[in-house]
Amino acid sequence: MNLAIEHLTKKYGNNHAIEDFSCGFSNGVYGILGANGSGKTTLMRMLATVTTPTSGTIHVNGKNIVDLGDDYRDMIGYLPQHIGLYKNFTAEKFLHYIAALKGLNKKAATLKIEELLELVNLKQVRKKKVGTFSGGMKQRIGIAQALLNDPKILIVDEPTAGLDPKERIRFRNLLSSISGERIVLLSTHIVSDIEFIAKEVLILKNGRLLHKRNPQELLDEIAEKVWVVKAAESEIPRYQELFKVGNIVRSDGGVELRIISDDRPSPAATVTNPNLEDLYLYFFEEDFDAAAVKV
């Protein structure tokens, strides 16, 4: 399976939500990393045919998705950022309803639903109303509905926003486990969602694609730009004013700052190995929220 995006652009008035976006995908998990407002959701909606591009094309195995029409929609599964659930439906009834909308016959739907409830670990609550589910359970029923048609391309938009760490780990492991024979596109602003499962990470900022590389290659981009500095409490404001400060760790021995900088921030600073959280801060300083990007 090959998905190719060529010069994709989406404008709202004079503003570009996505601008001249081009890249290709094959089977595996791809993390689309960007701050809120970077254009991730617009990109995902165009891939899911919910939104029409202003210009540019999307091809699957060399064929334009506009020409493929319903054949393309049969290939994709889509979990939007905010999925609409019928709160009074049980998990089982909801999946049967979505299966009918997707054109699955009753026998095939019953077998697939049984398989998916097992996969997303909701078999024991199949008769419970989805309105009673936790946030993580709702996301799991969301991924189940996206997989009903056994899609070759799975499009997942900000799936772990609002989930606790345990549910985030469970969800990303689920995505990893189903990615072998399909393309999984996962948009997020939470670094830990993609740190261990993405074969490549796309950095999206202000609607433009800055980088598309495997995680290690991206980390190599900021090698020797991440520093550890021991400082007095009174020095913290100065460092925060002059540099990108990620972590501040206090102990009996004083304060240790993790700083992202092209230049050594102080004579005593020592270089340390970068991680994807450092990478996020490097590209999205103005949108950085340490609490949002930690596990």
PDB file of C-alpha atoms in Angstrom:
ATOM      1  CA  MET A   1       0.000   0.000   0.000  1.00  0.00           C
ATOM      2  CA  ASN A   2       1.347   3.400  -1.000  1.00  0.00           C
ATOM      3  CA  LEU A   3      -0.197   6.757  -0.122  1.00  0.00           C
ATOM      4  CA  ALA A   4       1.201   9.845  -1.836  1.00  0.00           C
ATOM      5  CA  ILE A   5       0.320  13.469  -1.082  1.00  0.00           C
ATOM      6  CA  GLU A   6       1.369  16.056  -3.638  1.00  0.00           C
ATOM      7  CA  HIS A   7       1.337  19.806  -3.038  1.00  0.00           C
ATOM      8  CA  LEU A   8      -1.747  19.639  -0.835  1.00  0.00           C
ATOM      9  CA  THR A   9      -3.087  23.048   0.199  1.00  0.00           C
ATOM     10  CA  LYS A  10      -6.125  24.149   2.167  1.00  0.00           C
ATOM     11  CA  LYS A  11      -7.021  27.814   2.492  1.00  0.00           C
ATOM     12  CA  TYR A  12      -9.704  29.512   4.545  1.00  0.00           C
ATOM     13  CA  GLY A  13      -9.949  33.000   3.111  1.00  0.00           C
ATOM     14  CA  ASN A  14      -6.385  34.288   2.973  1.00  0.00           C
ATOM     15  CA  ASN A  15      -5.126  31.900   5.639  1.00  0.00           C
ATOM     16  CA  HIS A  16      -3.364  28.634   4.881  1.00  0.00           C
ATOM     17  CA  ALA A  17      -4.323  25.780   7.189  1.00  0.00           C
ATOM     18  CA  ILE A  18      -2.125  23.469   5.090  1.00  0.00           C
ATOM     19  CA  GLU A  19       0.354  24.830   2.552  1.00  0.00           C
ATOM     20  CA  ASP A  20       2.089  22.888  -0.230  1.00  0.00           C
ATOM     21  CA  PHE A  21       2.264  19.621   1.732  1.00  0.00           C
ATOM     22  CA  SER A  22       3.946  16.716  -0.075  1.00  0.00           C
ATOM     23  CA  CYS A  23       5.060  13.319   1.225  1.00  0.00           C
ATOM     24  CA  GLY A  24       4.579   9.571   0.856  1.00  0.00           C
ATOM     25  CA  PHE A  25       3.649   6.702   3.180  1.00  0.00           C
ATOM     26  CA  SER A  26       3.882   2.914   3.174  1.00  0.00           C
ATOM     27  CA  ASN A  27       2.781   0.377   5.797  1.00  0.00           C
ATOM     28  CA  GLY A  28       3.556   1.276   9.420  1.00  0.00           C
ATOM     29  CA  VAL A  29       2.862   3.998  11.979  1.00  0.00           C
ATOM     30  CA  TYR A  30       3.574   7.627  11.145  1.00  0.00           C
ATOM     31  CA  GLY A  31       3.419  10.273  13.847  1.00  0.00           C
ATOM     32  CA  ILE A  32       2.324  13.742  12.752  1.00  0.00           C
ATOM     33  CA  LEU A  33       3.658  16.008  15.472  1.00  0.00           C
ATOM     34  CA  GLY A  34       2.631  19.623  15.856  1.00  0.00           C
ATOM     35  CA  ALA A  35       1.279  22.158  18.290  1.00  0.00           C
ATOM     36  CA  ASN A  36      -2.435  22.919  18.459  1.00  0.00           C
ATOM     37  CA  GLY A  37      -3.333  24.964  15.397  1.00  0.00           C
ATOM     38  CA  SER A  38      -0.489  23.611  13.266  1.00  0.00           C
ATOM     39  CA  GLY A  39      -2.864  22.129  10.670  1.00  0.00           C
ATOM     40  CA  LYS A  40      -2.889  18.493  11.817  1.00  0.00           C
ATOM     41  CA  THR A  41      -6.674  18.135  11.976  1.00  0.00           C
ATOM     42  CA  THR A  42      -7.162  19.828   8.605  1.00  0.00           C
ATOM     43  CA  LEU A  43      -4.680  17.427   7.045  1.00  0.00           C
ATOM     44  CA  MET A  44      -6.410  14.419   8.584  1.00  0.00           C
ATOM     45  CA  ARG A  45      -9.846  15.623   7.481  1.00  0.00           C
ATOM     46  CA  MET A  46      -8.628  15.976   3.890  1.00  0.00           C
ATOM     47  CA  LEU A  47      -7.158  12.469   3.973  1.00  0.00           C
ATOM     48  CA  ALA A  48     -10.491  11.195   5.328  1.00  0.00           C
ATOM     49  CA  THR A  49     -12.374  13.114   2.560  1.00  0.00           C
ATOM     50  CA  VAL A  50     -14.294  15.103   5.174  1.00  0.00           C
ATOM     51  CA  THR A  51     -12.729  18.312   3.823  1.00  0.00           C
ATOM     52  CA  THR A  52     -11.854  19.096   0.202  1.00  0.00           C
ATOM     53  CA  PRO A  53      -8.378  20.505  -0.573  1.00  0.00           C
ATOM     54  CA  THR A  54      -8.064  23.915  -2.159  1.00  0.00           C
ATOM     55  CA  SER A  55      -5.397  22.425  -4.415  1.00  0.00           C
ATOM     56  CA  GLY A  56      -3.114  19.434  -4.630  1.00  0.00           C
ATOM     57  CA  THR A  57      -3.773  15.698  -4.918  1.00  0.00           C
ATOM     58  CA  ILE A  58      -3.820  12.493  -2.879  1.00  0.00           C
ATOM     59  CA  HIS A  59      -3.014   9.192  -4.600  1.00  0.00           C
ATOM     60  CA  VAL A  60      -3.295   5.572  -3.443  1.00  0.00           C
ATOM     61  CA  ASN A  61      -1.153   3.125  -5.414  1.00  0.00           C
ATOM     62  CA  GLY A  62      -0.909   5.720  -8.163  1.00  0.00           C
ATOM     63  CA  LYS A  63      -4.643   6.464  -8.410  1.00  0.00           C
ATOM     64  CA  ASN A  64      -6.216   9.793  -7.471  1.00  0.00           C
ATOM     65  CA  ILE A  65      -8.636   9.361  -4.556  1.00  0.00           C
ATOM     66  CA  VAL A  66     -11.119  11.661  -6.319  1.00  0.00           C
ATOM     67  CA  ASP A  67     -11.314   9.114  -9.142  1.00  0.00           C
ATOM     68  CA  LEU A  68     -11.444   6.209  -6.681  1.00  0.00           C
ATOM     69  CA  GLY A  69     -14.404   7.760  -4.844  1.00  0.00           C
ATOM     70  CA  ASP A  70     -16.172   5.188  -2.662  1.00  0.00           C
ATOM     71  CA  ASP A  71     -13.449   2.639  -3.356  1.00  0.00           C
ATOM     72  CA  TYR A  72     -11.040   4.914  -1.474  1.00  0.00           C
ATOM     73  CA  ARG A  73     -13.478   5.452   1.379  1.00  0.00           C
ATOM     74  CA  ASP A  74     -13.752   1.672   1.686  1.00  0.00           C
ATOM     75  CA  MET A  75      -9.974   1.588   2.211  1.00  0.00           C
ATOM     76  CA  ILE A  76      -9.871   4.017   5.126  1.00  0.00           C
ATOM     77  CA  GLY A  77     -10.799   4.013   8.787  1.00  0.00           C
ATOM     78  CA  TYR A  78     -11.135   7.347  10.563  1.00  0.00           C
ATOM     79  CA  LEU A  79     -11.137   8.254  14.234  1.00  0.00           C
ATOM     80  CA  PRO A  80     -11.693  12.024  14.517  1.00  0.00           C
ATOM     81  CA  GLN A  81     -10.562  14.069  17.480  1.00  0.00           C
ATOM     82  CA  HIS A  82     -14.130  14.225  18.766  1.00  0.00           C
ATOM     83  CA  ILE A  83     -16.101  11.134  17.867  1.00  0.00           C
ATOM     84  CA  GLY A  84     -19.875  11.262  18.017  1.00  0.00           C
ATOM     85  CA  LEU A  85     -21.241   8.421  20.138  1.00  0.00           C
ATOM     86  CA  TYR A  86     -24.857   7.460  20.716  1.00  0.00           C
ATOM     87  CA  LYS A  87     -24.779   7.465  24.506  1.00  0.00           C
ATOM     88  CA  ASN A  88     -27.796   5.197  24.931  1.00  0.00           C
ATOM     89  CA  PHE A  89     -26.421   2.531  22.598  1.00  0.00           C
ATOM     90  CA  THR A  90     -24.501  -0.371  24.065  1.00  0.00           C
ATOM     91  CA  ALA A  91     -20.990  -0.908  22.701  1.00  0.00           C
ATOM     92  CA  GLU A  92     -22.228  -3.870  20.676  1.00  0.00           C
ATOM     93  CA  LYS A  93     -25.261  -2.040  19.270  1.00  0.00           C
ATOM     94  CA  PHE A  94     -23.153   1.006  18.353  1.00  0.00           C
ATOM     95  CA  LEU A  95     -20.686  -1.132  16.395  1.00  0.00           C
ATOM     96  CA  HIS A  96     -23.530  -2.925  14.592  1.00  0.00           C
ATOM     97  CA  TYR A  97     -25.005   0.458  13.657  1.00  0.00           C
ATOM     98  CA  ILE A  98     -21.685   1.705  12.235  1.00  0.00           C
ATOM     99  CA  ALA A  99     -21.159  -1.607  10.450  1.00  0.00           C
ATOM    100  CA  ALA A 100     -24.529  -1.181   8.714  1.00  0.00           C
ATOM    101  CA  LEU A 101     -23.559   2.333   7.626  1.00  0.00           C
ATOM    102  CA  LYS A 102     -20.345   0.903   6.171  1.00  0.00           C
ATOM    103  CA  GLY A 103     -22.283  -1.704   4.215  1.00  0.00           C
ATOM    104  CA  LEU A 104     -21.230  -4.832   6.107  1.00  0.00           C
ATOM    105  CA  ASN A 105     -23.745  -7.664   6.044  1.00  0.00           C
ATOM    106  CA  LYS A 106     -25.046  -8.827   9.417  1.00  0.00           C
ATOM    107  CA  LYS A 107     -23.103 -12.084   9.541  1.00  0.00           C
ATOM    108  CA  ALA A 108     -19.794 -10.482   8.616  1.00  0.00           C
ATOM    109  CA  ALA A 109     -20.443  -7.606  11.026  1.00  0.00           C
ATOM    110  CA  THR A 110     -21.165  -9.977  13.926  1.00  0.00           C
ATOM    111  CA  LEU A 111     -17.902 -11.860  13.387  1.00  0.00           C
ATOM    112  CA  LYS A 112     -15.880  -8.649  12.998  1.00  0.00           C
ATOM    113  CA  ILE A 113     -17.431  -7.002  16.052  1.00  0.00           C
ATOM    114  CA  GLU A 114     -16.617 -10.048  18.157  1.00  0.00           C
ATOM    115  CA  GLU A 115     -12.999  -9.845  16.992  1.00  0.00           C
ATOM    116  CA  LEU A 116     -12.726  -6.108  17.606  1.00  0.00           C
ATOM    117  CA  LEU A 117     -14.283  -6.136  21.068  1.00  0.00           C
ATOM    118  CA  GLU A 118     -11.617  -8.656  22.002  1.00  0.00           C
ATOM    119  CA  LEU A 119      -8.883  -6.575  20.371  1.00  0.00           C
ATOM    120  CA  VAL A 120      -9.801  -3.348  22.204  1.00  0.00           C
ATOM    121  CA  ASN A 121     -10.481  -5.149  25.482  1.00  0.00           C
ATOM    122  CA  LEU A 122     -14.174  -4.214  25.705  1.00  0.00           C
ATOM    123  CA  LYS A 123     -15.709  -7.668  25.439  1.00  0.00           C
ATOM    124  CA  GLN A 124     -16.764  -7.690  29.090  1.00  0.00           C
ATOM    125  CA  VAL A 125     -18.674  -4.408  28.737  1.00  0.00           C
ATOM    126  CA  ARG A 126     -20.299  -5.059  25.362  1.00  0.00           C
ATOM    127  CA  LYS A 127     -23.806  -4.726  26.866  1.00  0.00           C
ATOM    128  CA  LYS A 128     -23.058  -1.485  28.700  1.00  0.00           C
ATOM    129  CA  LYS A 129     -24.102   1.887  27.288  1.00  0.00           C
ATOM    130  CA  VAL A 130     -21.244   3.873  25.794  1.00  0.00           C
ATOM    131  CA  GLY A 131     -22.463   6.940  27.683  1.00  0.00           C
ATOM    132  CA  THR A 132     -21.167   5.276  30.863  1.00  0.00           C
ATOM    133  CA  PHE A 133     -17.687   4.636  29.421  1.00  0.00           C
ATOM    134  CA  SER A 134     -14.517   6.391  30.566  1.00  0.00           C
ATOM    135  CA  GLY A 135     -12.577   8.548  28.103  1.00  0.00           C
ATOM    136  CA  GLY A 136     -10.176   5.716  27.349  1.00  0.00           C
ATOM    137  CA  MET A 137     -12.998   3.248  26.756  1.00  0.00           C
ATOM    138  CA  LYS A 138     -14.677   5.676  24.374  1.00  0.00           C
ATOM    139  CA  GLN A 139     -11.454   6.003  22.401  1.00  0.00           C
ATOM    140  CA  ARG A 140     -11.164   2.228  22.249  1.00  0.00           C
ATOM    141  CA  ILE A 141     -14.724   1.886  20.919  1.00  0.00           C
ATOM    142  CA  GLY A 142     -13.756   4.654  18.486  1.00  0.00           C
ATOM    143  CA  ILE A 143     -10.809   2.691  17.151  1.00  0.00           C
ATOM    144  CA  ALA A 144     -13.013  -0.399  16.923  1.00  0.00           C
ATOM    145  CA  GLN A 145     -15.521   1.407  14.689  1.00  0.00           C
ATOM    146  CA  ALA A 146     -12.663   2.693  12.531  1.00  0.00           C
ATOM    147  CA  LEU A 147     -11.438  -0.884  12.025  1.00  0.00           C
ATOM    148  CA  LEU A 148     -14.803  -2.437  11.137  1.00  0.00           C
ATOM    149  CA  ASN A 149     -14.088  -2.401   7.398  1.00  0.00           C
ATOM    150  CA  ASP A 150     -10.515  -3.697   7.897  1.00  0.00           C
ATOM    151  CA  PRO A 151      -9.042  -0.478   6.471  1.00  0.00           C
ATOM    152  CA  LYS A 152      -5.703  -0.349   4.689  1.00  0.00           C
ATOM    153  CA  ILE A 153      -5.271   3.258   5.834  1.00  0.00           C
ATOM    154  CA  LEU A 154      -6.129   4.203   9.418  1.00  0.00           C
ATOM    155  CA  ILE A 155      -6.389   7.932  10.182  1.00  0.00           C
ATOM    156  CA  VAL A 156      -6.363   8.832  13.873  1.00  0.00           C
ATOM    157  CA  ASP A 157      -6.569  12.453  15.024  1.00  0.00           C
ATOM    158  CA  GLU A 158      -5.359  13.376  18.548  1.00  0.00           C
ATOM    159  CA  PRO A 159      -6.564  10.071  20.005  1.00  0.00           C
ATOM    160  CA  THR A 160      -5.112  10.429  23.509  1.00  0.00           C
ATOM    161  CA  ALA A 161      -6.020  14.023  24.352  1.00  0.00           C
ATOM    162  CA  GLY A 162      -7.560  13.975  27.823  1.00  0.00           C
ATOM    163  CA  LEU A 163      -6.581  10.375  28.600  1.00  0.00           C
ATOM    164  CA  ASP A 164      -4.608   9.414  31.683  1.00  0.00           C
ATOM    165  CA  PRO A 165      -1.077   7.955  31.218  1.00  0.00           C
ATOM    166  CA  LYS A 166      -2.214   4.333  31.569  1.00  0.00           C
ATOM    167  CA  GLU A 167      -4.874   4.705  28.879  1.00  0.00           C
ATOM    168  CA  ARG A 168      -2.433   6.543  26.582  1.00  0.00           C
ATOM    169  CA  ILE A 169       0.031   3.656  26.830  1.00  0.00           C
ATOM    170  CA  ARG A 170      -2.727   1.112  26.220  1.00  0.00           C
ATOM    171  CA  PHE A 171      -3.955   3.036  23.177  1.00  0.00           C
ATOM    172  CA  ARG A 172      -0.568   3.513  21.526  1.00  0.00           C
ATOM    173  CA  ASN A 173       0.269  -0.170  22.050  1.00  0.00           C
ATOM    174  CA  LEU A 174      -3.025  -1.049  20.364  1.00  0.00           C
ATOM    175  CA  LEU A 175      -2.151   1.112  17.340  1.00  0.00           C
ATOM    176  CA  SER A 176       1.282  -0.462  17.124  1.00  0.00           C
ATOM    177  CA  SER A 177      -0.171  -3.966  17.235  1.00  0.00           C
ATOM    178  CA  ILE A 178      -2.465  -3.382  14.241  1.00  0.00           C
ATOM    179  CA  SER A 179      -0.011  -1.488  12.027  1.00  0.00           C
ATOM    180  CA  GLY A 180       1.739  -4.397  10.302  1.00  0.00           C
ATOM    181  CA  GLU A 181      -0.338  -4.543   7.130  1.00  0.00           C
ATOM    182  CA  ARG A 182      -1.739  -1.023   7.014  1.00  0.00           C
ATOM    183  CA  ILE A 183      -0.733   2.626   7.053  1.00  0.00           C
ATOM    184  CA  VAL A 184      -1.494   4.270  10.401  1.00  0.00           C
ATOM    185  CA  LEU A 185      -1.420   8.073  10.495  1.00  0.00           C
ATOM    186  CA  LEU A 186      -1.479   9.405  14.042  1.00  0.00           C
ATOM    187  CA  SER A 187      -1.649  13.145  14.644  1.00  0.00           C
ATOM    188  CA  THR A 188      -0.748  14.416  18.097  1.00  0.00           C
ATOM    189  CA  HIS A 189       0.898  17.130  20.164  1.00  0.00           C
ATOM    190  CA  ILE A 190       1.824  14.605  22.869  1.00  0.00           C
ATOM    191  CA  VAL A 191       5.343  13.350  22.249  1.00  0.00           C
ATOM    192  CA  SER A 192       4.952  10.091  24.158  1.00  0.00           C
ATOM    193  CA  ASP A 193       2.175   8.990  21.753  1.00  0.00           C
ATOM    194  CA  ILE A 194       4.717   8.414  18.990  1.00  0.00           C
ATOM    195  CA  GLU A 195       8.094   8.160  20.682  1.00  0.00           C
ATOM    196  CA  PHE A 196       8.280   4.364  20.607  1.00  0.00           C
ATOM    197  CA  ILE A 197       5.899   3.288  17.835  1.00  0.00           C
ATOM    198  CA  ALA A 198       6.411   5.639  14.856  1.00  0.00           C
ATOM    199  CA  LYS A 199       8.629   4.485  11.991  1.00  0.00           C
ATOM    200  CA  GLU A 200       8.749   8.122  10.908  1.00  0.00           C
ATOM    201  CA  VAL A 201       7.777  11.420  12.503  1.00  0.00           C
ATOM    202  CA  LEU A 202       6.466  14.395  10.557  1.00  0.00           C
ATOM    203  CA  ILE A 203       7.006  17.844  12.045  1.00  0.00           C
ATOM    204  CA  LEU A 204       4.134  20.121  11.037  1.00  0.00           C
ATOM    205  CA  LYS A 205       4.232  23.826  11.867  1.00  0.00           C
ATOM    206  CA  ASN A 206       1.954  26.617  10.625  1.00  0.00           C
ATOM    207  CA  GLY A 207       0.547  24.286   7.982  1.00  0.00           C
ATOM    208  CA  ARG A 208       3.917  23.399   6.471  1.00  0.00           C
ATOM    209  CA  LEU A 209       5.892  20.163   6.654  1.00  0.00           C
ATOM    210  CA  LEU A 210       9.281  20.892   8.221  1.00  0.00           C
ATOM    211  CA  HIS A 211      10.684  17.368   8.514  1.00  0.00           C
ATOM    212  CA  LYS A 212       9.790  13.742   7.781  1.00  0.00           C
ATOM    213  CA  ARG A 213      12.341  11.331   9.208  1.00  0.00           C
ATOM    214  CA  ASN A 214      12.680   8.425  11.580  1.00  0.00           C
ATOM    215  CA  PRO A 215      12.888   9.454  15.243  1.00  0.00           C
ATOM    216  CA  GLN A 216      16.623   8.881  15.558  1.00  0.00           C
ATOM    217  CA  GLU A 217      17.407  11.002  12.510  1.00  0.00           C
ATOM    218  CA  LEU A 218      15.327  13.815  13.979  1.00  0.00           C
ATOM    219  CA  LEU A 219      17.152  13.525  17.296  1.00  0.00           C
ATOM    220  CA  ASP A 220      20.452  13.710  15.426  1.00  0.00           C
ATOM    221  CA  GLU A 221      19.276  17.123  14.183  1.00  0.00           C
ATOM    222  CA  ILE A 222      19.532  18.487  17.714  1.00  0.00           C
ATOM    223  CA  ALA A 223      22.538  16.504  18.921  1.00  0.00           C
ATOM    224  CA  GLU A 224      24.801  18.711  21.067  1.00  0.00           C
ATOM    225  CA  LYS A 225      21.990  21.253  21.463  1.00  0.00           C
ATOM    226  CA  VAL A 226      20.622  19.876  24.724  1.00  0.00           C
ATOM    227  CA  TRP A 227      22.418  20.862  27.919  1.00  0.00           C
ATOM    228  CA  VAL A 228      22.295  20.275  31.635  1.00  0.00           C
ATOM    229  CA  VAL A 229      23.079  23.246  33.865  1.00  0.00           C
ATOM    230  CA  LYS A 230      23.355  23.338  37.628  1.00  0.00           C
ATOM    231  CA  ALA A 231      22.160  26.703  38.882  1.00  0.00           C
ATOM    232  CA  ALA A 232      21.155  28.635  41.959  1.00  0.00           C
ATOM    233  CA  GLU A 233      17.451  29.234  42.515  1.00  0.00           C
ATOM    234  CA  SER A 234      17.943  32.937  41.866  1.00  0.00           C
ATOM    235  CA  GLU A 235      19.387  32.239  38.398  1.00  0.00           C
ATOM    236  CA  ILE A 236      16.336  30.401  37.046  1.00  0.00           C
ATOM    237  CA  PRO A 237      14.469  33.507  35.748  1.00  0.00           C
ATOM    238  CA  ARG A 238      17.540  34.610  33.787  1.00  0.00           C
ATOM    239  CA  TYR A 239      17.932  31.214  32.129  1.00  0.00           C
ATOM    240  CA  GLN A 240      14.222  31.103  31.311  1.00  0.00           C
ATOM    241  CA  GLU A 241      14.438  34.532  29.705  1.00  0.00           C
ATOM    242  CA  LEU A 242      17.485  33.701  27.585  1.00  0.00           C
ATOM    243  CA  PHE A 243      16.975  30.031  26.703  1.00  0.00           C
ATOM    244  CA  LYS A 244      14.439  27.276  26.084  1.00  0.00           C
ATOM    245  CA  VAL A 245      14.209  25.548  29.465  1.00  0.00           C
ATOM    246  CA  GLY A 246      12.522  22.146  29.436  1.00  0.00           C
ATOM    247  CA  ASN A 247      12.899  20.590  32.863  1.00  0.00           C
ATOM    248  CA  ILE A 248      13.687  22.156  36.223  1.00  0.00           C
ATOM    249  CA  VAL A 249      14.666  19.568  38.811  1.00  0.00           C
ATOM    250  CA  ARG A 250      15.171  20.586  42.426  1.00  0.00           C
ATOM    251  CA  SER A 251      17.058  18.465  44.931  1.00  0.00           C
ATOM    252  CA  ASP A 252      19.062  18.897  48.113  1.00  0.00           C
ATOM    253  CA  GLY A 253      22.092  19.605  45.953  1.00  0.00           C
ATOM    254  CA  GLY A 254      20.478  22.566  44.186  1.00  0.00           C
ATOM    255  CA  VAL A 255      18.649  23.075  40.895  1.00  0.00           C
ATOM    256  CA  GLU A 256      19.332  21.326  37.597  1.00  0.00           C
ATOM    257  CA  LEU A 257      18.017  22.813  34.338  1.00  0.00           C
ATOM    258  CA  ARG A 258      17.607  21.048  31.016  1.00  0.00           C
ATOM    259  CA  ILE A 259      18.185  23.643  28.299  1.00  0.00           C
ATOM    260  CA  ILE A 260      17.825  23.475  24.519  1.00  0.00           C
ATOM    261  CA  SER A 261      20.238  25.874  22.863  1.00  0.00           C
ATOM    262  CA  ASP A 262      22.441  26.034  19.766  1.00  0.00           C
ATOM    263  CA  ASP A 263      25.198  27.460  21.958  1.00  0.00           C
ATOM    264  CA  ARG A 264      26.519  26.426  25.371  1.00  0.00           C
ATOM    265  CA  PRO A 265      24.317  28.300  27.879  1.00  0.00           C
ATOM    266  CA  SER A 266      27.061  28.590  30.509  1.00  0.00           C
ATOM    267  CA  PRO A 267      30.724  27.563  30.859  1.00  0.00           C
ATOM    268  CA  ALA A 268      29.741  24.777  33.278  1.00  0.00           C
ATOM    269  CA  ALA A 269      26.949  23.359  31.085  1.00  0.00           C
ATOM    270  CA  THR A 270      27.344  19.770  29.937  1.00  0.00           C
ATOM    271  CA  VAL A 271      25.819  18.306  26.778  1.00  0.00           C
ATOM    272  CA  THR A 272      23.306  15.465  27.172  1.00  0.00           C
ATOM    273  CA  ASN A 273      21.422  13.109  24.853  1.00  0.00           C
ATOM    274  CA  PRO A 274      18.275  14.627  23.344  1.00  0.00           C
ATOM    275  CA  ASN A 275      14.819  13.055  23.460  1.00  0.00           C
ATOM    276  CA  LEU A 276      11.640  13.787  21.504  1.00  0.00           C
ATOM    277  CA  GLU A 277      10.427  16.144  24.201  1.00  0.00           C
ATOM    278  CA  ASP A 278      13.527  18.251  23.552  1.00  0.00           C
ATOM    279  CA  LEU A 279      12.763  18.070  19.843  1.00  0.00           C
ATOM    280  CA  TYR A 280       9.233  19.359  20.430  1.00  0.00           C
ATOM    281  CA  LEU A 281      10.568  22.264  22.450  1.00  0.00           C
ATOM    282  CA  TYR A 282      13.170  23.014  19.800  1.00  0.00           C
ATOM    283  CA  PHE A 283      10.505  23.433  17.110  1.00  0.00           C
ATOM    284  CA  PHE A 284       7.533  24.623  19.165  1.00  0.00           C
ATOM    285  CA  GLU A 285       8.975  26.839  21.901  1.00  0.00           C
ATOM    286  CA  GLU A 286       6.018  29.219  21.891  1.00  0.00           C
ATOM    287  CA  ASP A 287       3.539  26.351  22.340  1.00  0.00           C
ATOM    288  CA  PHE A 288       5.526  24.323  24.850  1.00  0.00           C
ATOM    289  CA  ASP A 289       3.708  22.875  27.830  1.00  0.00           C
ATOM    290  CA  ALA A 290       5.867  20.448  29.756  1.00  0.00           C
ATOM    291  CA  ALA A 291       2.835  18.839  31.375  1.00  0.00           C
ATOM    292  CA  ALA A 292       1.282  18.123  27.974  1.00  0.00           C
ATOM    293  CA  VAL A 293       4.259  16.346  26.455  1.00  0.00           C
ATOM    294  CA  LYS A 294       5.236  14.129  29.365  1.00  0.00           C
ATOM    295  CA  VAL A 295       3.915  10.607  29.805  1.00  0.00           C
TER     296      VAL A 295
END
